[in-house]
Amino acid sequence: MGRSMGCPNGHRFDLAKHGYVSLLSGKGTSHRSDTPEMVASRTAVFNDGLYDPIMAAVAAAVPAGAGAVVDAAAGTGAYLAAALSDSADRRVGIAVDLSKSCARAAARSHPRVVSVVADLWAQIPIADRSADAVLSVFAPRNVTETARVLGTGGRWVIVTPNPDHLAEIVEPMGMLRVGDGKTERLAVDLAGSFEICSQERVSARLDLTTARLADIAGMGPAGFHRTRPELDAAAHALAGDTTASATLDVTVTVARLAG
Ligand SMILES: C[S@@+](CC[C@H](N)C(=O)[O-])C[C@H]1O[C@@H](n2cnc3c(N)ncnc32)[C@H](O)[C@@H]1O
């Protein structure tokens, strides 16, 4: 018999054999979530250490004493795993994502990660004031829900791309351009509910093989509308038999509840 979890209202949620629990109801959601191909591309990029500077900055931004860390739209769980790796054994992670492929990867990302399929726009599936940190990395942000789940002294760690992020490869690889003002828009979103404690710019130069060029494009929104052969062809046109360079350029914002 399969394992399941229950809630006080009598609902039962089955634990998938791949180690995550899905809290989506029968009608599911209208939001688009990452595909298995996008997860594979993201995993290849992370396994090569290409995003390590961002992972290190996110892990360092989580308060040292944080026990429960929620990764809201966790993807493969790599950022959450980084935040758990250097911490004391008592720190646990809750990975939340709409995509089953992501949830499956996140369930394997670290022994102390619990992986949940849920729609962030409906709810972050944990109790009021029970998280010490919430991570939102290149992710949709539900300000009201984050304010509800963060405990006193909790921190919201947010990664947003800057206009120069991967700028050299955006057009040739058919990726979406980062609009100006993402960081400014974040400040507007947070105003009233959160206060910004710190903002750190993280940048690095990447040398990308054709395979990783296609992966970096394919792990983002381009992965929804371009096939792998199209991405490979664009990567070959850009880098030929060598590599192409691109800049990582993001802002890591740490915020706390206002008042
Ligand atoms: C750009 S990816 C970032 C993933 C991860 N934070 C990272 O940086 O590797 C955005 C993630 O948001 C998830 N997502 C999109 N809409 C969502 C929703 N409504 N609720 C939960 N997750 C969602 C996608 O499945 C995807 O994994």
Tab-separated table of C-alpha atoms and ligand atoms in Angstrom:
chain	number	residue	atom	x	y	z
A	1	MET	CA	0.000	0.000	0.000
A	2	GLY	CA	1.263	3.542	-0.790
A	3	ARG	CA	2.100	6.034	1.958
A	4	SER	CA	-0.029	9.116	2.465
A	5	MET	CA	-0.263	12.257	4.586
A	6	GLY	CA	-3.370	13.779	6.159
A	7	CYS	CA	-4.572	17.210	7.266
A	8	PRO	CA	-6.868	18.110	10.185
A	9	ASN	CA	-9.758	18.576	7.713
A	10	GLY	CA	-9.574	14.914	6.768
A	11	HIS	CA	-7.927	15.310	3.335
A	12	ARG	CA	-5.409	12.631	2.350
A	13	PHE	CA	-2.447	13.281	0.041
A	14	ASP	CA	-0.491	10.390	-1.457
A	15	LEU	CA	3.280	10.305	-1.279
A	16	ALA	CA	4.537	9.644	-4.814
A	17	LYS	CA	7.082	6.881	-5.146
A	18	HIS	CA	9.573	9.542	-6.250
A	19	GLY	CA	9.541	11.080	-2.779
A	20	TYR	CA	7.290	14.125	-3.039
A	21	VAL	CA	3.744	14.815	-1.969
A	22	SER	CA	1.293	16.584	-4.265
A	23	LEU	CA	-1.167	18.986	-2.675
A	24	LEU	CA	-2.812	19.914	-5.973
A	25	SER	CA	-6.523	19.231	-5.971
A	26	GLY	CA	-8.228	17.397	-8.841
A	27	LYS	CA	-8.770	20.532	-10.895
A	28	GLY	CA	-5.016	21.273	-10.874
A	29	THR	CA	-3.846	24.742	-11.872
A	30	SER	CA	-3.787	26.988	-14.903
A	31	HIS	CA	-0.146	28.038	-14.320
A	32	ARG	CA	2.666	26.683	-16.459
A	33	SER	CA	5.393	24.718	-14.680
A	34	ASP	CA	8.806	23.439	-15.727
A	35	THR	CA	9.040	20.374	-17.969
A	36	PRO	CA	11.353	17.327	-17.538
A	37	GLU	CA	13.587	18.694	-20.342
A	38	MET	CA	13.926	22.029	-18.543
A	39	VAL	CA	14.791	20.227	-15.306
A	40	ALA	CA	17.458	18.170	-17.114
A	41	SER	CA	19.004	21.337	-18.582
A	42	ARG	CA	18.950	23.108	-15.232
A	43	THR	CA	20.578	20.103	-13.540
A	44	ALA	CA	23.377	20.014	-16.141
A	45	VAL	CA	24.080	23.727	-15.663
A	46	PHE	CA	24.142	23.412	-11.875
A	47	ASN	CA	26.239	20.217	-11.925
A	48	ASP	CA	28.899	22.128	-13.859
A	49	GLY	CA	28.981	24.730	-11.073
A	50	LEU	CA	28.030	27.544	-13.418
A	51	TYR	CA	25.580	29.099	-10.950
A	52	ASP	CA	27.733	28.438	-7.853
A	53	PRO	CA	28.317	32.161	-7.144
A	54	ILE	CA	24.546	32.676	-6.825
A	55	MET	CA	24.101	29.512	-4.754
A	56	ALA	CA	26.848	30.602	-2.363
A	57	ALA	CA	25.296	34.069	-1.973
A	58	VAL	CA	21.849	32.597	-1.303
A	59	ALA	CA	23.220	30.124	1.261
A	60	ALA	CA	25.156	32.909	2.998
A	61	ALA	CA	22.034	35.108	3.127
A	62	VAL	CA	20.077	32.574	5.184
A	63	PRO	CA	20.438	33.491	8.892
A	64	ALA	CA	22.843	31.156	10.693
A	65	GLY	CA	20.234	30.026	13.236
A	66	ALA	CA	17.475	29.337	10.696
A	67	GLY	CA	15.790	25.977	11.307
A	68	ALA	CA	13.072	25.737	8.662
A	69	VAL	CA	13.854	27.049	5.177
A	70	VAL	CA	11.155	27.097	2.494
A	71	ASP	CA	12.189	27.302	-1.156
A	72	ALA	CA	9.162	28.772	-2.931
A	73	ALA	CA	9.322	27.619	-6.582
A	74	ALA	CA	12.358	25.501	-5.773
A	75	GLY	CA	13.005	24.033	-9.215
A	76	THR	CA	15.539	21.233	-8.765
A	77	GLY	CA	16.089	22.170	-5.098
A	78	ALA	CA	19.736	23.059	-5.713
A	79	TYR	CA	19.583	26.418	-3.909
A	80	LEU	CA	17.805	24.856	-0.953
A	81	ALA	CA	20.364	22.054	-0.798
A	82	ALA	CA	23.140	24.673	-0.784
A	83	ALA	CA	21.410	26.430	2.126
A	84	LEU	CA	21.264	23.130	4.056
A	85	SER	CA	24.715	21.785	3.236
A	86	ASP	CA	26.764	24.124	5.387
A	87	SER	CA	24.231	24.379	8.165
A	88	ALA	CA	23.791	22.585	11.445
A	89	ASP	CA	21.977	19.255	11.161
A	90	ARG	CA	18.816	20.684	12.660
A	91	ARG	CA	18.056	22.811	9.581
A	92	VAL	CA	15.345	21.355	7.343
A	93	GLY	CA	14.150	22.392	3.910
A	94	ILE	CA	10.701	22.448	2.342
A	95	ALA	CA	10.819	22.604	-1.464
A	96	VAL	CA	7.598	23.841	-3.064
A	97	ASP	CA	7.052	23.782	-6.814
A	98	LEU	CA	4.167	23.390	-9.212
A	99	SER	CA	6.107	21.003	-11.443
A	100	LYS	CA	6.188	17.291	-10.628
A	101	SER	CA	9.499	16.984	-12.477
A	102	CYS	CA	10.961	19.667	-10.228
A	103	ALA	CA	9.467	18.078	-7.115
A	104	ARG	CA	11.041	14.774	-8.046
A	105	ALA	CA	14.472	16.380	-8.448
A	106	ALA	CA	14.068	18.442	-5.268
A	107	ALA	CA	13.173	15.320	-3.265
A	108	ARG	CA	16.628	13.958	-4.146
A	109	SER	CA	18.487	17.233	-3.629
A	110	HIS	CA	19.297	16.781	0.069
A	111	PRO	CA	18.386	14.234	2.785
A	112	ARG	CA	16.739	16.971	4.874
A	113	VAL	CA	14.470	18.289	2.088
A	114	VAL	CA	10.748	17.584	2.006
A	115	SER	CA	9.378	18.123	-1.490
A	116	VAL	CA	5.843	19.328	-2.165
A	117	VAL	CA	3.892	20.009	-5.365
A	118	ALA	CA	1.693	23.040	-4.763
A	119	ASP	CA	0.573	26.254	-6.435
A	120	LEU	CA	2.222	29.223	-4.738
A	121	TRP	CA	-0.515	31.517	-5.953
A	122	ALA	CA	-3.013	29.500	-3.934
A	123	GLN	CA	-0.930	28.926	-0.780
A	124	ILE	CA	2.508	28.189	0.588
A	125	PRO	CA	1.616	24.900	2.297
A	126	ILE	CA	3.019	25.481	5.767
A	127	ALA	CA	1.597	26.891	9.017
A	128	ASP	CA	1.594	30.572	9.966
A	129	ARG	CA	4.932	31.926	11.252
A	130	SER	CA	6.685	28.551	10.926
A	131	ALA	CA	9.503	29.413	8.477
A	132	ASP	CA	12.800	31.021	9.437
A	133	ALA	CA	13.663	31.790	5.829
A	134	VAL	CA	11.901	31.726	2.467
A	135	LEU	CA	13.885	31.569	-0.783
A	136	SER	CA	12.511	32.994	-4.059
A	137	VAL	CA	15.107	32.468	-6.762
A	138	PHE	CA	14.127	33.557	-10.297
A	139	ALA	CA	10.658	32.729	-9.083
A	140	PRO	CA	7.092	33.997	-8.779
A	141	ARG	CA	6.601	35.831	-5.468
A	142	ASN	CA	3.500	35.623	-3.307
A	143	VAL	CA	4.067	38.498	-0.863
A	144	THR	CA	0.982	37.839	1.283
A	145	GLU	CA	1.730	34.153	1.723
A	146	THR	CA	5.402	34.772	2.455
A	147	ALA	CA	4.425	37.309	5.125
A	148	ARG	CA	2.050	34.734	6.635
A	149	VAL	CA	4.562	31.854	6.870
A	150	LEU	CA	7.641	33.774	8.051
A	151	GLY	CA	8.231	33.775	11.803
A	152	THR	CA	9.570	36.655	13.888
A	153	GLY	CA	13.100	37.422	12.781
A	154	GLY	CA	12.581	35.437	9.564
A	155	ARG	CA	14.185	36.478	6.305
A	156	TRP	CA	13.029	36.434	2.691
A	157	VAL	CA	15.950	35.813	0.315
A	158	ILE	CA	15.096	36.880	-3.230
A	159	VAL	CA	17.177	36.576	-6.396
A	160	THR	CA	16.280	38.791	-9.353
A	161	PRO	CA	18.151	39.090	-12.654
A	162	ASN	CA	19.734	42.435	-13.584
A	163	PRO	CA	19.405	43.838	-17.124
A	164	ASP	CA	22.886	42.536	-18.084
A	165	HIS	CA	22.146	38.994	-16.912
A	166	LEU	CA	23.226	36.636	-19.743
A	167	ALA	CA	22.839	39.656	-22.064
A	168	GLU	CA	25.445	38.388	-24.579
A	169	ILE	CA	23.420	35.276	-25.381
A	170	VAL	CA	19.827	36.435	-24.985
A	171	GLU	CA	19.197	37.416	-28.575
A	172	PRO	CA	21.185	34.716	-30.395
A	173	MET	CA	19.674	31.987	-28.216
A	174	GLY	CA	16.108	33.323	-28.516
A	175	MET	CA	15.760	33.939	-24.779
A	176	LEU	CA	13.511	36.455	-23.044
A	177	ARG	CA	15.236	39.754	-22.306
A	178	VAL	CA	15.274	40.852	-18.661
A	179	GLY	CA	13.295	44.080	-18.560
A	180	ASP	CA	14.757	47.133	-16.838
A	181	GLY	CA	13.558	47.844	-13.332
A	182	LYS	CA	13.111	44.319	-11.904
A	183	THR	CA	14.852	45.360	-8.699
A	184	GLU	CA	12.776	48.557	-8.513
A	185	ARG	CA	9.609	46.522	-9.068
A	186	LEU	CA	10.644	44.230	-6.224
A	187	ALA	CA	10.859	47.225	-3.865
A	188	VAL	CA	7.330	48.238	-4.900
A	189	ASP	CA	6.011	44.688	-4.389
A	190	LEU	CA	7.530	44.456	-0.906
A	191	ALA	CA	6.553	47.951	0.267
A	192	GLY	CA	4.201	47.929	3.240
A	193	SER	CA	4.751	44.264	4.124
A	194	PHE	CA	8.552	43.934	4.109
A	195	GLU	CA	11.646	46.038	4.732
A	196	ILE	CA	14.790	45.438	2.713
A	197	CYS	CA	17.736	44.548	4.988
A	198	SER	CA	20.422	44.194	2.312
A	199	GLN	CA	21.013	43.942	-1.418
A	200	GLU	CA	24.081	42.330	-2.953
A	201	ARG	CA	24.997	42.253	-6.615
A	202	VAL	CA	26.485	38.923	-7.707
A	203	SER	CA	28.192	38.722	-11.062
A	204	ALA	CA	30.552	36.325	-12.791
A	205	ARG	CA	31.767	35.488	-16.268
A	206	LEU	CA	30.785	32.138	-17.740
A	207	ASP	CA	32.477	30.313	-20.598
A	208	LEU	CA	29.792	28.177	-22.142
A	209	THR	CA	30.135	25.151	-24.378
A	210	THR	CA	27.450	24.668	-27.004
A	211	ALA	CA	25.728	22.072	-24.791
A	212	ARG	CA	25.579	24.450	-21.829
A	213	LEU	CA	24.471	27.346	-24.038
A	214	ALA	CA	21.508	25.245	-25.131
A	215	ASP	CA	20.896	24.188	-21.508
A	216	ILE	CA	20.946	27.731	-20.128
A	217	ALA	CA	18.477	28.829	-22.775
A	218	GLY	CA	16.381	25.687	-22.428
A	219	MET	CA	16.078	25.832	-18.645
A	220	GLY	CA	14.283	29.191	-18.864
A	221	PRO	CA	11.156	30.368	-20.680
A	222	ALA	CA	12.762	29.595	-24.080
A	223	GLY	CA	12.416	25.943	-23.048
A	224	PHE	CA	8.644	26.297	-23.428
A	225	HIS	CA	8.720	27.436	-27.043
A	226	ARG	CA	11.973	26.230	-28.639
A	227	THR	CA	12.892	22.599	-29.314
A	228	ARG	CA	16.244	21.146	-28.278
A	229	PRO	CA	17.411	20.854	-31.926
A	230	GLU	CA	16.598	24.558	-32.409
A	231	LEU	CA	18.558	25.475	-29.276
A	232	ASP	CA	21.497	23.275	-30.329
A	233	ALA	CA	21.563	24.898	-33.769
A	234	ALA	CA	21.529	28.387	-32.220
A	235	ALA	CA	24.339	27.374	-29.841
A	236	HIS	CA	26.482	26.075	-32.714
A	237	ALA	CA	25.876	29.244	-34.710
A	238	LEU	CA	27.039	31.279	-31.700
A	239	ALA	CA	29.995	29.284	-30.377
A	240	GLY	CA	30.990	26.967	-33.230
A	241	ASP	CA	33.635	24.567	-31.947
A	242	THR	CA	34.711	26.810	-29.092
A	243	THR	CA	32.845	28.496	-26.243
A	244	ALA	CA	30.825	31.671	-25.878
A	245	SER	CA	31.062	33.911	-22.854
A	246	ALA	CA	28.157	35.291	-20.906
A	247	THR	CA	27.732	37.289	-17.715
A	248	LEU	CA	25.816	36.179	-14.651
A	249	ASP	CA	24.404	39.333	-13.108
A	250	VAL	CA	21.783	39.153	-10.371
A	251	THR	CA	20.760	40.924	-7.188
A	252	VAL	CA	20.303	38.986	-3.948
A	253	THR	CA	17.858	40.868	-1.727
A	254	VAL	CA	17.250	40.011	1.912
A	255	ALA	CA	14.027	41.342	3.435
A	256	ARG	CA	12.286	41.081	6.814
A	257	LEU	CA	8.703	41.660	7.882
A	258	ALA	CA	7.904	45.349	8.280
A	259	GLY	CA	7.090	46.857	11.652
B	1	LIG	C1	12.751	29.977	-13.441
B	1	LIG	S1	12.323	28.579	-12.489
B	1	LIG	C2	13.318	28.806	-11.032
B	1	LIG	C3	13.507	27.541	-10.256
B	1	LIG	C4	14.568	27.620	-9.132
B	1	LIG	N1	14.206	28.587	-8.120
B	1	LIG	C5	15.913	27.902	-9.731
B	1	LIG	O1	16.288	29.077	-9.804
B	1	LIG	O2	16.580	26.962	-10.150
B	1	LIG	C6	10.717	28.993	-11.919
B	1	LIG	C7	10.058	27.857	-11.137
B	1	LIG	O3	8.769	28.282	-10.707
B	1	LIG	C8	7.894	27.184	-10.761
B	1	LIG	N2	6.533	27.735	-10.743
B	1	LIG	C9	5.929	28.477	-11.693
B	1	LIG	N3	4.691	28.834	-11.302
B	1	LIG	C10	4.524	28.315	-10.049
B	1	LIG	C11	3.445	28.335	-9.115
B	1	LIG	N4	2.318	28.977	-9.386
B	1	LIG	N5	3.611	27.683	-7.937
B	1	LIG	C12	4.765	27.013	-7.666
B	1	LIG	N6	5.820	26.974	-8.511
B	1	LIG	C13	5.692	27.611	-9.689
B	1	LIG	C14	8.302	26.466	-12.044
B	1	LIG	O4	7.866	25.121	-12.101
B	1	LIG	C15	9.822	26.602	-11.950
B	1	LIG	O5	10.400	25.507	-11.262
